[in-house]
PDB file of C-alpha atoms and ligand atoms in Angstrom:
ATOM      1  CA  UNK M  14      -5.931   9.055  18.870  1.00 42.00           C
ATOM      2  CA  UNK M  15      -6.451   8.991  22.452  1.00 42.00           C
ATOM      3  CA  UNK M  16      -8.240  11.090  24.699  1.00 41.00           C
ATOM      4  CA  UNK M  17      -5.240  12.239  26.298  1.00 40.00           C
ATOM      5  CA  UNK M  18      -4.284  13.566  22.947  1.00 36.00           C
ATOM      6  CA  UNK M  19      -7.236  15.278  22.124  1.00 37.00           C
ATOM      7  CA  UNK M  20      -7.353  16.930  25.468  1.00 37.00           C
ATOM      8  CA  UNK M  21      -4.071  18.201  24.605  1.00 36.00           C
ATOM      9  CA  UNK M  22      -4.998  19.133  21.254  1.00 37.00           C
ATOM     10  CA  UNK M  23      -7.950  21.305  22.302  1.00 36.00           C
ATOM     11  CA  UNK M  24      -6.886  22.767  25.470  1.00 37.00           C
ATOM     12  CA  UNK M  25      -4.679  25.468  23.324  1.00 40.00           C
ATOM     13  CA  UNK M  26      -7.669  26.261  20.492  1.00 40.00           C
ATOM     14  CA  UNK M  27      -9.457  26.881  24.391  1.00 40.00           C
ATOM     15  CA  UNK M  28      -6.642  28.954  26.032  1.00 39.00           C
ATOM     16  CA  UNK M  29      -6.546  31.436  22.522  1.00 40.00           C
ATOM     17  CA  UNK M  30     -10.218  31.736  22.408  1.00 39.00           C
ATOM     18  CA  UNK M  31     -10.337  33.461  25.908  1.00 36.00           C
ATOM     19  CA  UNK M  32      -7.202  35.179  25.577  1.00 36.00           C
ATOM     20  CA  UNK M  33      -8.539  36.512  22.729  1.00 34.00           C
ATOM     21  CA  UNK M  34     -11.481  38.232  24.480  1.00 33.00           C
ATOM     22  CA  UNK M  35      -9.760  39.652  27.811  1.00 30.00           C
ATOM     23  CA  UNK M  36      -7.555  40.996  24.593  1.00 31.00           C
ATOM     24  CA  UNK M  37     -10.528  42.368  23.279  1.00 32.00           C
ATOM     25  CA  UNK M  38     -12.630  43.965  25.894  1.00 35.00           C
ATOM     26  CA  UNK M  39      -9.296  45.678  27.195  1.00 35.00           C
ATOM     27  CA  UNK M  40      -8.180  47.610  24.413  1.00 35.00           C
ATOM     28  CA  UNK M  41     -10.900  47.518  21.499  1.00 39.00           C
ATOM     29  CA  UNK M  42     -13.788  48.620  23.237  1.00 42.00           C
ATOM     30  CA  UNK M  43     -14.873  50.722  21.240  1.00 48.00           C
ATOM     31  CA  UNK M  44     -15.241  49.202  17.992  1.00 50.00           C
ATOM     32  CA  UNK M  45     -18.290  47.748  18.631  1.00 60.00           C
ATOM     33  CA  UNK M  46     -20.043  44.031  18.424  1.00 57.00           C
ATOM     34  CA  UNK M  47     -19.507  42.883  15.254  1.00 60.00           C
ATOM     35  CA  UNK M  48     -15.972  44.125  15.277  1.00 57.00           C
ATOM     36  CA  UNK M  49     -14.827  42.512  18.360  1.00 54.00           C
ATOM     37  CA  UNK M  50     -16.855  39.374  17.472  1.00 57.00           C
ATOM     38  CA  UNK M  51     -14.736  39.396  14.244  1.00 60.00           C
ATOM     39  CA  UNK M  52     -11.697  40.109  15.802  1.00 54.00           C
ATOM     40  CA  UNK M  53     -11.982  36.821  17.750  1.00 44.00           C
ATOM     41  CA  UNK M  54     -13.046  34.667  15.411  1.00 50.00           C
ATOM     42  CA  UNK M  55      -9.820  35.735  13.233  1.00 62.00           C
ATOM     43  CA  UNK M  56      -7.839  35.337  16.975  1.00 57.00           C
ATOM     44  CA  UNK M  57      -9.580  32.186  17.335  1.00 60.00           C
ATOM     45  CA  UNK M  58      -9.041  31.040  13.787  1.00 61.00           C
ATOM     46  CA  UNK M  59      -4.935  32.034  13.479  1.00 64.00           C
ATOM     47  CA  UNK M  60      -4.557  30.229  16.863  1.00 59.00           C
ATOM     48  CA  UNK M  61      -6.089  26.909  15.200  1.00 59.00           C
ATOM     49  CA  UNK M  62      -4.084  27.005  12.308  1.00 59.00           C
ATOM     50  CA  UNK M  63      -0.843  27.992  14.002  1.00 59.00           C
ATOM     51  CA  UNK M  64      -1.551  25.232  16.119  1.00 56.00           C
ATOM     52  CA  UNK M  65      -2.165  22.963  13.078  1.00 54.00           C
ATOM     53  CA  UNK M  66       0.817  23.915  11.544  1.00 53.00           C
ATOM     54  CA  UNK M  67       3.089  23.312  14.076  1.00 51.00           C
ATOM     55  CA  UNK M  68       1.894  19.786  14.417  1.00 54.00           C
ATOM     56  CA  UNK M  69       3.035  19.206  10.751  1.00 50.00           C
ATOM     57  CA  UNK M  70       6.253  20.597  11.052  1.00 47.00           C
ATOM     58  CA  UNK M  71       6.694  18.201  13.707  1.00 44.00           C
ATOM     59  CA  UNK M  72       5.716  15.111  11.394  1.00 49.00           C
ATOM     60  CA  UNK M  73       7.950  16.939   8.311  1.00 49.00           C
ATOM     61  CA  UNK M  74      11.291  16.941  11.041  1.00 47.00           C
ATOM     62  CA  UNK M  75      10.728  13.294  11.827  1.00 52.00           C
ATOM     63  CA  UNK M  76      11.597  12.706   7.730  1.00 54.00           C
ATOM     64  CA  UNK M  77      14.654  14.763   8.564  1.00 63.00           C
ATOM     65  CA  UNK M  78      15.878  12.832  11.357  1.00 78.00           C
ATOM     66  CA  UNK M  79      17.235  10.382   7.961  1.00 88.00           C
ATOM     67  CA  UNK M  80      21.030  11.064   7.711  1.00 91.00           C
ATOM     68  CA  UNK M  81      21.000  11.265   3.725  1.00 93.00           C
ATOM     69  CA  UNK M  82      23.748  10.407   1.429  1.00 94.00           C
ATOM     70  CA  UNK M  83      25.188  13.136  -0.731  1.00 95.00           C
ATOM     71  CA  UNK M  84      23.029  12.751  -4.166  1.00 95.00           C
ATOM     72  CA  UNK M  85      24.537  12.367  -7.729  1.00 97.00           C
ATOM     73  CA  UNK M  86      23.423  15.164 -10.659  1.00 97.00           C
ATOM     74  CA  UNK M  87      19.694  13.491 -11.049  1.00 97.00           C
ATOM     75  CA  UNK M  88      19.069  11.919  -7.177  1.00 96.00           C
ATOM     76  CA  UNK M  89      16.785  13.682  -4.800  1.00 94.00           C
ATOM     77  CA  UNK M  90      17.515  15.362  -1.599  1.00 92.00           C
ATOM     78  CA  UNK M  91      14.649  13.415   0.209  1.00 91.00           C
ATOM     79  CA  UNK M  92      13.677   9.664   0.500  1.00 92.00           C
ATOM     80  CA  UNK M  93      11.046   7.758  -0.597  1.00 92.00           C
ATOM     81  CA  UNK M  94       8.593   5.749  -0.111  1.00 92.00           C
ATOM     82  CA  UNK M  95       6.836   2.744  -1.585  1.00 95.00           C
ATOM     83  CA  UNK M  96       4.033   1.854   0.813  1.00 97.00           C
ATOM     84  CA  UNK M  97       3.276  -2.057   0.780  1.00 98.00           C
ATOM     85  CA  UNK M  98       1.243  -3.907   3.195  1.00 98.00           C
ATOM     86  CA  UNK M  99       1.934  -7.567   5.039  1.00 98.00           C
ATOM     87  CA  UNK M 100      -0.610  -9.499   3.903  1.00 98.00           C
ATOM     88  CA  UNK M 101       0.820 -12.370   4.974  1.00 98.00           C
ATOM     89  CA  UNK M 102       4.243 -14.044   6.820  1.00 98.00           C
ATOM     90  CA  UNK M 103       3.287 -17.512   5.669  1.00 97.00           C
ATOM     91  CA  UNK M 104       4.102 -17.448   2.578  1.00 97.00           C
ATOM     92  CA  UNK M 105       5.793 -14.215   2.580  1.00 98.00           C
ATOM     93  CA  UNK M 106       3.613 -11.691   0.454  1.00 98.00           C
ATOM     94  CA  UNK M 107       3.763  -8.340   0.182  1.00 98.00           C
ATOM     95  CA  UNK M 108       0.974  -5.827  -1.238  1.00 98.00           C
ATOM     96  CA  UNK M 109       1.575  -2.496  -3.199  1.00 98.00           C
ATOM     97  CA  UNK M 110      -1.332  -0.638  -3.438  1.00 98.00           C
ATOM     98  CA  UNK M 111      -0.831   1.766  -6.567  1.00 97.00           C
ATOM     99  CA  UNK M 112       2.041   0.766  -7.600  1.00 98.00           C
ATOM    100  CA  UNK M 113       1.754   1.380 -11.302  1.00 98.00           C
ATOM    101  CA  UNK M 114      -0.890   4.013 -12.967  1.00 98.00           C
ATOM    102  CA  UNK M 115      -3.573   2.749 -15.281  1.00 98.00           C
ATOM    103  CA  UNK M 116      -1.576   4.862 -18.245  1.00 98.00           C
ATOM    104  CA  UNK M 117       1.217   2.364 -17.586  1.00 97.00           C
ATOM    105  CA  UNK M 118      -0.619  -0.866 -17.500  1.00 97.00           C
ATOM    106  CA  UNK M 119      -2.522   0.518 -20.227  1.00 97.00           C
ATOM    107  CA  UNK M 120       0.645   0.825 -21.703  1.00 97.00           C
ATOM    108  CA  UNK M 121       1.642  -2.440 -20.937  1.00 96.00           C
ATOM    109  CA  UNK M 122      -1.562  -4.119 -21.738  1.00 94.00           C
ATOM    110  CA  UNK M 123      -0.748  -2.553 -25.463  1.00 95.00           C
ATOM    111  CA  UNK M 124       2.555  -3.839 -26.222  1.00 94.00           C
ATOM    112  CA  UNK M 125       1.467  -7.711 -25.185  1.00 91.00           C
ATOM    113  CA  UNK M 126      -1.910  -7.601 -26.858  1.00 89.00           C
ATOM    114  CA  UNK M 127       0.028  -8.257 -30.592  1.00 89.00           C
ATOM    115  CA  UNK M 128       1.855 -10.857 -29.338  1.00 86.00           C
ATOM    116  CA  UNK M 129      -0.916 -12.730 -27.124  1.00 76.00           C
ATOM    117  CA  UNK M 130      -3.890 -14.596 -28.098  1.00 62.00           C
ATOM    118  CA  UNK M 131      -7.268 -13.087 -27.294  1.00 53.00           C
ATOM    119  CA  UNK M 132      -7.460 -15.383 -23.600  1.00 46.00           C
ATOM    120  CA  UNK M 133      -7.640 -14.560 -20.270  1.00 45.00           C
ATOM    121  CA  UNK M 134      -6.527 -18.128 -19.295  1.00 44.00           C
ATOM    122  CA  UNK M 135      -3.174 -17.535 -21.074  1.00 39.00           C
ATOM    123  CA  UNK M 136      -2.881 -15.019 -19.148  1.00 38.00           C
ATOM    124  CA  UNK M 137      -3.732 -16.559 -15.479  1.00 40.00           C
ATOM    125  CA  UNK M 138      -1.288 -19.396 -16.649  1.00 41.00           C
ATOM    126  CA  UNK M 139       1.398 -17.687 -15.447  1.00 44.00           C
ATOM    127  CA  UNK M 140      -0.079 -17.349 -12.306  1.00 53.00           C
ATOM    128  CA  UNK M 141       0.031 -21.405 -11.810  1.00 49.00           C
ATOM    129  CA  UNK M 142       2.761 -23.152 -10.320  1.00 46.00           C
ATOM    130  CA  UNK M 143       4.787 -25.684 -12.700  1.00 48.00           C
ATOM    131  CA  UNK M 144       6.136 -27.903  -9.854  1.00 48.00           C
ATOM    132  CA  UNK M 145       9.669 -28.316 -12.312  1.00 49.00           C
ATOM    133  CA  UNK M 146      10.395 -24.469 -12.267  1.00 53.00           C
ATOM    134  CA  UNK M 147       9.970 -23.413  -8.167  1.00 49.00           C
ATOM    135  CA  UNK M 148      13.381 -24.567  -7.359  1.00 56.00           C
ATOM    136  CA  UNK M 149      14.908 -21.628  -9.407  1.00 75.00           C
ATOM    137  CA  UNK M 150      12.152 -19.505  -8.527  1.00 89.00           C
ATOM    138  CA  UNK M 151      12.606 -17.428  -5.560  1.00 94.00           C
ATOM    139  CA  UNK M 152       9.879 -14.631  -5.792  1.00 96.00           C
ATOM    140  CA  UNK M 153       6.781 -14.148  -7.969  1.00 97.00           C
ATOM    141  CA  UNK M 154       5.761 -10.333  -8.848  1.00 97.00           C
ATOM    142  CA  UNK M 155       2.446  -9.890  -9.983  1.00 98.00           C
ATOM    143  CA  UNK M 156       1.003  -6.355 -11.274  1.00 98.00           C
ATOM    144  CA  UNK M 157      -2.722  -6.373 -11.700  1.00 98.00           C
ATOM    145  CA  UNK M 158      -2.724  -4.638 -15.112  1.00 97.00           C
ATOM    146  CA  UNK M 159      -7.397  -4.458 -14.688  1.00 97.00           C
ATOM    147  CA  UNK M 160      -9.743  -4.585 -12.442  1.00 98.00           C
ATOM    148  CA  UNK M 161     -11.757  -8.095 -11.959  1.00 97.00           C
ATOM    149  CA  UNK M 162     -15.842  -7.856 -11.609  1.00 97.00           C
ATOM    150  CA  UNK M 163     -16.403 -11.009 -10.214  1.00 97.00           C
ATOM    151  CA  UNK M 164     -13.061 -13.777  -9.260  1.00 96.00           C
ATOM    152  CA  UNK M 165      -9.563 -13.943 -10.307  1.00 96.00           C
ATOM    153  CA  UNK M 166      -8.029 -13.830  -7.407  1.00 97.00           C
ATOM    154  CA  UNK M 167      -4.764 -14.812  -6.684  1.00 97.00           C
ATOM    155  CA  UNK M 168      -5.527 -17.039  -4.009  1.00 95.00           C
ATOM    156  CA  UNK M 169      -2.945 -18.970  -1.359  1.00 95.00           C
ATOM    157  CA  UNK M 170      -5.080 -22.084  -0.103  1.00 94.00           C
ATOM    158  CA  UNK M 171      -1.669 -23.020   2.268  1.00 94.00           C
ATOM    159  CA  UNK M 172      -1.575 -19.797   3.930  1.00 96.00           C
ATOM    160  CA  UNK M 173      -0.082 -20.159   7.535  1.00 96.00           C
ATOM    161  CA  UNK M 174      -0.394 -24.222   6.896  1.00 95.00           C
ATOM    162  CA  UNK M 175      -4.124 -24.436   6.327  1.00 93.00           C
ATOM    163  CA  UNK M 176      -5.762 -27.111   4.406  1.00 91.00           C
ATOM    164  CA  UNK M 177      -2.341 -28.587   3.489  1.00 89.00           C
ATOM    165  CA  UNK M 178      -3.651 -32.095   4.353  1.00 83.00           C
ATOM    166  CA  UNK M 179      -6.972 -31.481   1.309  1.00 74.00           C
ATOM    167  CA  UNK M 180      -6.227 -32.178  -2.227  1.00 73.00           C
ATOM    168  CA  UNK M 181      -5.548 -28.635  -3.642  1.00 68.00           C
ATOM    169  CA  UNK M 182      -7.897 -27.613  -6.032  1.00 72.00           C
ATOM    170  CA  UNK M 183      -7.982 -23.865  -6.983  1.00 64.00           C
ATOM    171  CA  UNK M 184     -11.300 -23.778  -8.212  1.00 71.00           C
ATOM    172  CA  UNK M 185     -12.170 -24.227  -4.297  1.00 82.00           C
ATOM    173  CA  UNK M 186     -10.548 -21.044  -4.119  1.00 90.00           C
ATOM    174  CA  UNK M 187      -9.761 -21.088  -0.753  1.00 92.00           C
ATOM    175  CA  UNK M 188      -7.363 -19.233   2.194  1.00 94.00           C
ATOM    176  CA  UNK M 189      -5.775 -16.075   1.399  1.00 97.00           C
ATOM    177  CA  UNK M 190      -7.450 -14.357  -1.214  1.00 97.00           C
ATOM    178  CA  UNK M 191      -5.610 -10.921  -2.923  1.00 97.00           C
ATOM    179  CA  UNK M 192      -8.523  -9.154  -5.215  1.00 97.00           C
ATOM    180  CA  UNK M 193      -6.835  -8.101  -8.496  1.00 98.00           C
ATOM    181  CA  UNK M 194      -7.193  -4.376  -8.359  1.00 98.00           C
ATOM    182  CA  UNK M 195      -5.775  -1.689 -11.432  1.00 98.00           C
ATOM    183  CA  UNK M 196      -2.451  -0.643 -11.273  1.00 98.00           C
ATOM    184  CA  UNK M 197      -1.714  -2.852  -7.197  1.00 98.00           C
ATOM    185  CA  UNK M 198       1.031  -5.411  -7.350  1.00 98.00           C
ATOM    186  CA  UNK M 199       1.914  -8.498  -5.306  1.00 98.00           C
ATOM    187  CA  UNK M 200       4.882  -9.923  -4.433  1.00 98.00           C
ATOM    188  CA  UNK M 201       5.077 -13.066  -2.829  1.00 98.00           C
ATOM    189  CA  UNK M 202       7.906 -15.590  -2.081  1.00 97.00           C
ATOM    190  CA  UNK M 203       8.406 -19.142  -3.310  1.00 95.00           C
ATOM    191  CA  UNK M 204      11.291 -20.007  -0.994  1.00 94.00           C
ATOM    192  CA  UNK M 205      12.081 -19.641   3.079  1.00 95.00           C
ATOM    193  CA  UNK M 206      15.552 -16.839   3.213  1.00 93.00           C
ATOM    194  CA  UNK M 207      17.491 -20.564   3.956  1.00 93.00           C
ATOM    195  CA  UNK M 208      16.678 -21.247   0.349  1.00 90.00           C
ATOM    196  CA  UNK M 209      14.597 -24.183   0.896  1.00 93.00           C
ATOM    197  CA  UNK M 210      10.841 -24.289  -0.645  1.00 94.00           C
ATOM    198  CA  UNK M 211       8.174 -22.825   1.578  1.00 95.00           C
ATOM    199  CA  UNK M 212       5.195 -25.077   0.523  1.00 94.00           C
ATOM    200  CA  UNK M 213       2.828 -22.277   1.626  1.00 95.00           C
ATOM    201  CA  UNK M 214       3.385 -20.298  -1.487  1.00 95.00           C
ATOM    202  CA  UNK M 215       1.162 -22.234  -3.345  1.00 92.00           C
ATOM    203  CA  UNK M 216      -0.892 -19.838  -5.361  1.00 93.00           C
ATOM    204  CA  UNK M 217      -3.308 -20.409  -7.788  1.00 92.00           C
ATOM    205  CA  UNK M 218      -6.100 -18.178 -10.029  1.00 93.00           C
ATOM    206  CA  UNK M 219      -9.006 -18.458  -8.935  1.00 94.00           C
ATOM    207  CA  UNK M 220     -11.460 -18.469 -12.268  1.00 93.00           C
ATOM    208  CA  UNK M 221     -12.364 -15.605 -13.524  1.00 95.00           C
ATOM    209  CA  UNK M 222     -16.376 -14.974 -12.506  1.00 95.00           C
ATOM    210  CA  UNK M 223     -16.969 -11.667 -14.293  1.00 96.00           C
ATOM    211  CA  UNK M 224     -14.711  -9.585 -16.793  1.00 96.00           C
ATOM    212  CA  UNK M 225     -11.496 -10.060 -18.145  1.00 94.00           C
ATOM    213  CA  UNK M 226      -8.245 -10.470 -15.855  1.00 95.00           C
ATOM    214  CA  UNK M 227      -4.664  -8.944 -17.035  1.00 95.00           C
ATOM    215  CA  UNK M 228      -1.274  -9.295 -14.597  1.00 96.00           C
ATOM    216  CA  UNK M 229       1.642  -9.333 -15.654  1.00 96.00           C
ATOM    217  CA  UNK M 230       4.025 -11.739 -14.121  1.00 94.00           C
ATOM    218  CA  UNK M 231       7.495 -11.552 -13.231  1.00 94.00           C
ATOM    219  CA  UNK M 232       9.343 -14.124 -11.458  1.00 93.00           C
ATOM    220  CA  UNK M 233      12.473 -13.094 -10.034  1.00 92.00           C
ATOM    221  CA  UNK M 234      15.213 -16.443 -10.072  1.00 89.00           C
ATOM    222  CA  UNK M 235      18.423 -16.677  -8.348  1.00 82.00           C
ATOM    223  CA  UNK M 236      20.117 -18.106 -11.968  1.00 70.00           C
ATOM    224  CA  UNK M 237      19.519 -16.641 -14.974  1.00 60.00           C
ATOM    225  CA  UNK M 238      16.305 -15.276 -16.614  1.00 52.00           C
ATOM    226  CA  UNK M 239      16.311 -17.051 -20.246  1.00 51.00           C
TER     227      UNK M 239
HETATM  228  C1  NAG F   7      14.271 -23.420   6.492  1.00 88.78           C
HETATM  229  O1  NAG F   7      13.416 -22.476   7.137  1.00 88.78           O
HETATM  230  C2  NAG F   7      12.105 -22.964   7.379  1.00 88.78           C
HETATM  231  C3  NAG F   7      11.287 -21.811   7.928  1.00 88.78           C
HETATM  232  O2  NAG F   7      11.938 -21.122   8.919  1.00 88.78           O
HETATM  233  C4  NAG F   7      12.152 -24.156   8.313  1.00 88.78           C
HETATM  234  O3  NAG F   7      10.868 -24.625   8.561  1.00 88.78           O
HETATM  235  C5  NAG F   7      13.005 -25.253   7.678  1.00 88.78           C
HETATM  236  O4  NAG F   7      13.131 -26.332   8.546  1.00 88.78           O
HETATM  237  C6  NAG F   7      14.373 -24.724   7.294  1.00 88.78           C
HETATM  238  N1  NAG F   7      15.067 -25.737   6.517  1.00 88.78           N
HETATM  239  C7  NAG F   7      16.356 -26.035   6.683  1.00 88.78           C
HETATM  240  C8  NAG F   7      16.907 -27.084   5.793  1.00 88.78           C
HETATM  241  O5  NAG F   7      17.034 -25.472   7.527  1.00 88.78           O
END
């Protein structure tokens, strides 16, 4: 916020407070002290929130300003949102902070535990790139599915061409690092939009320091998912 925009945000809350009083001392002047001291602060206090109010009806019309399609029986009349943050343009990787709840990766975690053996490194394999596959590959999505203590990071050592010319060892576990966090996913991409491979989406787990690591992994291919 700047200061211009605080000044403007307080010089109202200022103009209500004394209005209040000349309000006040003209016509309640009998009511004593307390009561007129009352009075203001309730003066003073509507003013604020009215003020406050108005502010967020101006943030709730800027939604409106979206010229929304007609919905079917079970759409919604307002848009959403899934917030994600750039963490980086080289590769192209994009961060969803709460993107599943910890009931669903719970839930998740559940139905592959039968079918998996007991290992965390089984489950960082998918996280490793097998240099035959990345030509069909054109996105990875990984959801965090529990929180790391200590390491497992998903970890980019190319990032914006960095240490491209060093033998690439992920136990180094260097460049851009994305903490595995409950419930966040990641999605990164393996090729440039001209289809060719971007060799800064390298990736790589780093090893696992303290606790046990769970993603699940989804790679998105532009033929078909056997
Ligand atoms: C594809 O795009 C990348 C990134 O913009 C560029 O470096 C590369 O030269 C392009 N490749 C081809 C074949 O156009």
């Amino acid at each position: 916020m700047s200061s211009n925009e605080m000044f403007d945000d307080y010089t109202p809350k200022k103009k209500a407070k004394s209005r209040a009083y000349s309000l006040c001392w003209n016509s309640k002047a009998n009511i004593g002290f307390p009561g007129v001291f009352l009075f203001c602060c309730l003066f003073f206090l509507a003013g604020f929130f009215a003020s406050n109010l108005l502010s967020q009806r101006g943030r709730r019309l800027e939604s409106l300003d979206y010229d929304l399609m007609a919905r079917g029986e079970t759409g919604d009349d307002s848009v959403s949102v899934i917030p994600f943050q750039v963490i980086s343009w080289r590769p192209r990787a994009f961060y969803f902070p709460n993107f599943a709840t910890p009931a669903q990766c719970q839930h998740i975690i559940d139905m592959a535990k039968p079918k998996l053996e007991p290992s965390t490194v089984l489950l960082a394999k998918g996280e490793t790139q097998q240099p035959n596959d990345v030509r069909t590959r054109v996105a990875t999505f990984l959801l965090y599915l529990s929180d790391v203590e200590g390491g497992g990071e998903t970890a980019f050592p190319f990032e914006d061409g960095l240490n491209m010319d060093e033998n690439y060892d992920v136990k180094k576990c260097i460049g851009l690092k994305a903490k595995p966090r409950l419930g966040d996913g990641l999605l990164f991409y393996s090729l440039f939009p001209n289809n060719s491979i971007d060799p800064t989406s390298t990736h790589g787990s780093c090893p696992v320091i303290k606790g046990a690591k769970w993603v699940a992994t989804k790679w998105i291919r532009d033929q078909q998912d056997f």
